[in-house]
Amino acid sequence: MPRPSKLSPERGDARTRLLEAARDIIRAKGFAATTVDDLCRQAEVTKGAFFHHFGSKEALGVAAAEFWADTTSAFFEAAPYHLPDDPLDRVLAYVAFRKAIIVGELAEFTCLVGTMAQEVYATSPDIRKACGKSIFGHAATLEADLEAAMRARGIRGDWTPESLARHTQAVIQGGFVLAKAGNDPGLARESLDHLDRYIRRLFDISEKVEA
């Protein structure tokens, strides 16, 4: 995921700075532990500015999920895994890319919407829906390549491009949970290695995972 950048009062308007602060602090502390004071302090805005842009902390959570979806969509659209001609190569390049960006501190590579969805799914339907829209929307970007790869190789099974696209996100999000639980980013990268092997076996191609 895009790594958080340091905030400055000169960069962006107050609303954008608050959303950037939410992106960074919630990934580090969780939604419940993140206070309005935390957000205002990091964004260098007043509480008045916060409540001018967001009617509540929950409204901020919804907006943060939408902001995450918008900014990560641009990040992934520009990523190099789209370059291979073969659709299956593009899918495998996507998995390799997701592994490659697991770097730095846990809060720098883990997923904002995955973090919030796990925490508030039962208490904030609006945030949950916004997080789900982001996660499932990103999964959907893989469906066309998976469908083309199945068609090109004559692959048929009791699974669909849509279900496999969702499974990739289950592995990625689960890898983030393992990395947090074990305080070890290597656990998330290990999960991506297994995802690579799984996809190769589904498509009956040679197993090759870079260390």
XYZ file of C-alpha atoms in Angstrom:
211
model
C 0.000 0.000 0.000
C 1.098 3.609 -0.433
C 3.392 4.512 2.413
C 2.221 7.436 4.555
C 3.905 10.749 4.004
C 4.607 13.347 6.664
C 1.948 15.976 6.942
C 2.540 19.692 6.767
C 0.098 22.581 7.129
C 1.219 23.899 3.740
C 0.256 20.739 1.855
C -3.420 20.260 1.085
C -6.508 21.703 2.691
C -7.656 20.908 6.212
C -10.015 18.142 5.073
C -7.281 16.373 3.110
C -4.838 16.680 5.992
C -7.385 15.173 8.370
C -7.977 12.265 5.996
C -4.235 11.683 5.683
C -3.946 11.777 9.461
C -6.778 9.243 9.747
C -5.066 6.982 7.216
C -1.853 6.959 9.207
C -3.090 6.977 12.808
C -5.877 4.416 12.413
C -3.469 1.960 10.772
C -1.168 2.393 13.754
C -3.688 2.540 16.626
C -7.030 1.314 15.343
C -10.236 3.288 14.905
C -11.491 3.179 18.499
C -8.166 4.301 19.970
C -7.826 7.177 17.509
C -9.247 10.368 18.984
C -10.368 13.581 17.365
C -7.553 15.259 19.297
C -5.042 12.844 17.708
C -6.316 13.670 14.249
C -6.349 17.420 14.794
C -2.885 17.404 16.316
C -1.307 15.470 13.437
C -3.199 17.415 10.763
C -2.423 20.682 12.571
C -6.019 21.886 12.482
C -8.478 22.955 15.160
C -11.412 20.916 16.436
C -13.602 23.538 14.830
C -12.050 22.669 11.471
C -12.613 18.970 12.137
C -16.308 19.387 12.846
C -16.666 21.793 9.938
C -15.677 18.975 7.575
C -16.983 15.949 9.482
C -20.087 15.837 11.627
C -18.692 13.019 13.764
C -15.805 10.626 14.122
C -17.910 8.005 12.321
C -18.380 10.367 9.372
C -14.601 10.774 9.322
C -14.264 6.973 9.242
C -16.530 6.691 6.205
C -14.684 9.500 4.430
C -11.318 7.928 5.301
C -12.382 4.635 3.714
C -13.472 6.484 0.571
C -10.227 8.483 0.528
C -8.272 5.231 0.866
C -10.184 3.690 -2.042
C -9.518 6.711 -4.270
C -5.810 7.038 -3.489
C -4.995 3.333 -3.599
C -6.887 2.918 -6.873
C -4.585 5.475 -8.474
C -1.556 3.752 -6.916
C -2.487 0.328 -8.288
C -3.549 1.620 -11.696
C -0.013 2.978 -12.178
C 1.706 -0.192 -10.910
C 3.933 -2.250 -13.248
C 2.015 -5.523 -12.918
C -0.283 -4.365 -15.736
C 2.560 -4.520 -18.280
C 2.802 -8.253 -19.217
C 0.902 -9.301 -22.335
C -0.375 -12.564 -20.880
C -3.297 -12.121 -18.447
C -2.059 -14.850 -16.097
C 1.363 -13.220 -16.033
C -0.386 -10.011 -15.005
C -2.163 -11.800 -12.150
C 1.081 -13.369 -10.912
C 2.833 -10.023 -11.286
C 0.087 -8.515 -9.115
C 0.801 -11.068 -6.379
C 4.533 -10.366 -6.654
C 3.856 -6.625 -6.473
C 1.734 -7.018 -3.354
C 4.590 -8.944 -1.767
C 7.156 -6.342 -2.822
C 5.309 -3.468 -1.140
C 5.233 -5.218 2.236
C 8.070 -3.112 3.598
C 8.664 -0.850 6.564
C 6.648 -0.669 9.750
C 3.360 -2.553 10.091
C 1.315 0.646 9.897
C 3.028 1.580 6.636
C 1.947 -1.442 4.602
C -1.220 -2.752 6.222
C -4.670 -1.873 4.940
C -6.741 0.924 6.433
C -10.088 -0.487 5.326
C -9.162 -4.009 6.423
C -8.182 -2.657 9.824
C -11.406 -0.709 10.246
C -13.663 -3.476 8.895
C -12.367 -5.951 11.458
C -12.875 -3.467 14.271
C -16.232 -1.821 13.525
C -18.167 -4.330 11.398
C -20.782 -4.820 14.146
C -20.888 -1.287 15.533
C -20.760 0.984 12.480
C -22.634 -0.286 9.405
C -21.748 2.849 7.430
C -18.005 2.421 7.942
C -18.293 -1.316 7.277
C -20.072 -0.665 3.979
C -17.467 1.897 2.914
C -14.668 -0.536 3.775
C -16.402 -3.363 1.923
C -16.848 -1.189 -1.156
C -13.107 -0.502 -1.163
C -12.017 -4.118 -0.618
C -14.467 -5.705 -3.055
C -13.887 -2.927 -5.570
C -10.176 -3.627 -5.568
C -10.777 -7.379 -5.903
C -12.935 -6.699 -8.958
C -9.970 -5.136 -10.778
C -8.454 -8.640 -11.078
C -11.520 -10.326 -12.531
C -10.971 -9.504 -16.221
C -7.416 -10.878 -16.210
C -8.494 -14.007 -14.350
C -11.360 -14.601 -16.772
C -9.058 -14.099 -19.778
C -6.460 -16.454 -18.269
C -9.096 -19.150 -17.693
C -10.381 -18.793 -21.240
C -6.906 -18.825 -22.786
C -5.938 -22.030 -20.958
C -9.287 -23.790 -21.112
C -9.562 -23.833 -17.329
C -12.894 -24.918 -15.868
C -13.711 -25.588 -12.258
C -16.111 -25.066 -9.422
C -14.723 -21.566 -8.931
C -15.082 -18.310 -10.831
C -12.851 -15.334 -11.619
C -14.882 -13.366 -9.085
C -14.397 -15.899 -6.282
C -10.656 -16.216 -6.946
C -10.300 -12.421 -7.020
C -11.980 -12.276 -3.611
C -9.715 -15.061 -2.348
C -6.623 -13.029 -3.229
C -7.873 -10.323 -0.885
C -8.650 -12.856 1.840
C -5.041 -14.037 1.698
C -3.646 -10.503 1.672
C -5.822 -9.302 4.548
C -5.136 -12.494 6.481
C -1.433 -12.007 5.913
C -1.695 -8.544 7.440
C -3.409 -10.014 10.507
C -0.639 -12.604 10.889
C 2.022 -9.916 10.503
C 0.375 -7.888 13.265
C -0.119 -10.889 15.544
C 3.481 -12.008 15.114
C 4.952 -8.516 14.755
C 6.680 -9.845 11.649
C 6.121 -8.535 8.090
C 7.681 -11.762 6.808
C 4.497 -13.609 7.746
C 2.519 -11.489 5.281
C 5.100 -12.063 2.544
C 4.963 -15.804 3.253
C 1.196 -15.718 2.661
C 1.774 -14.131 -0.753
C 4.234 -16.906 -1.637
C 1.533 -19.471 -0.896
C -0.979 -17.493 -2.964
C 1.442 -17.562 -5.897
C 1.771 -21.348 -5.595
C -1.984 -21.793 -5.329
C -2.730 -19.762 -8.456
C -0.042 -21.588 -10.421
C -1.537 -24.932 -9.447
C -5.035 -23.815 -10.401
C -3.713 -22.914 -13.845
C -1.409 -25.952 -14.043
C 1.815 -24.051 -14.587
C 5.239 -24.496 -13.029
C 5.736 -23.438 -9.447
C 8.186 -20.614 -9.046
C 8.237 -18.226 -6.122
C 11.056 -15.756 -5.642
C 12.514 -15.574 -2.154
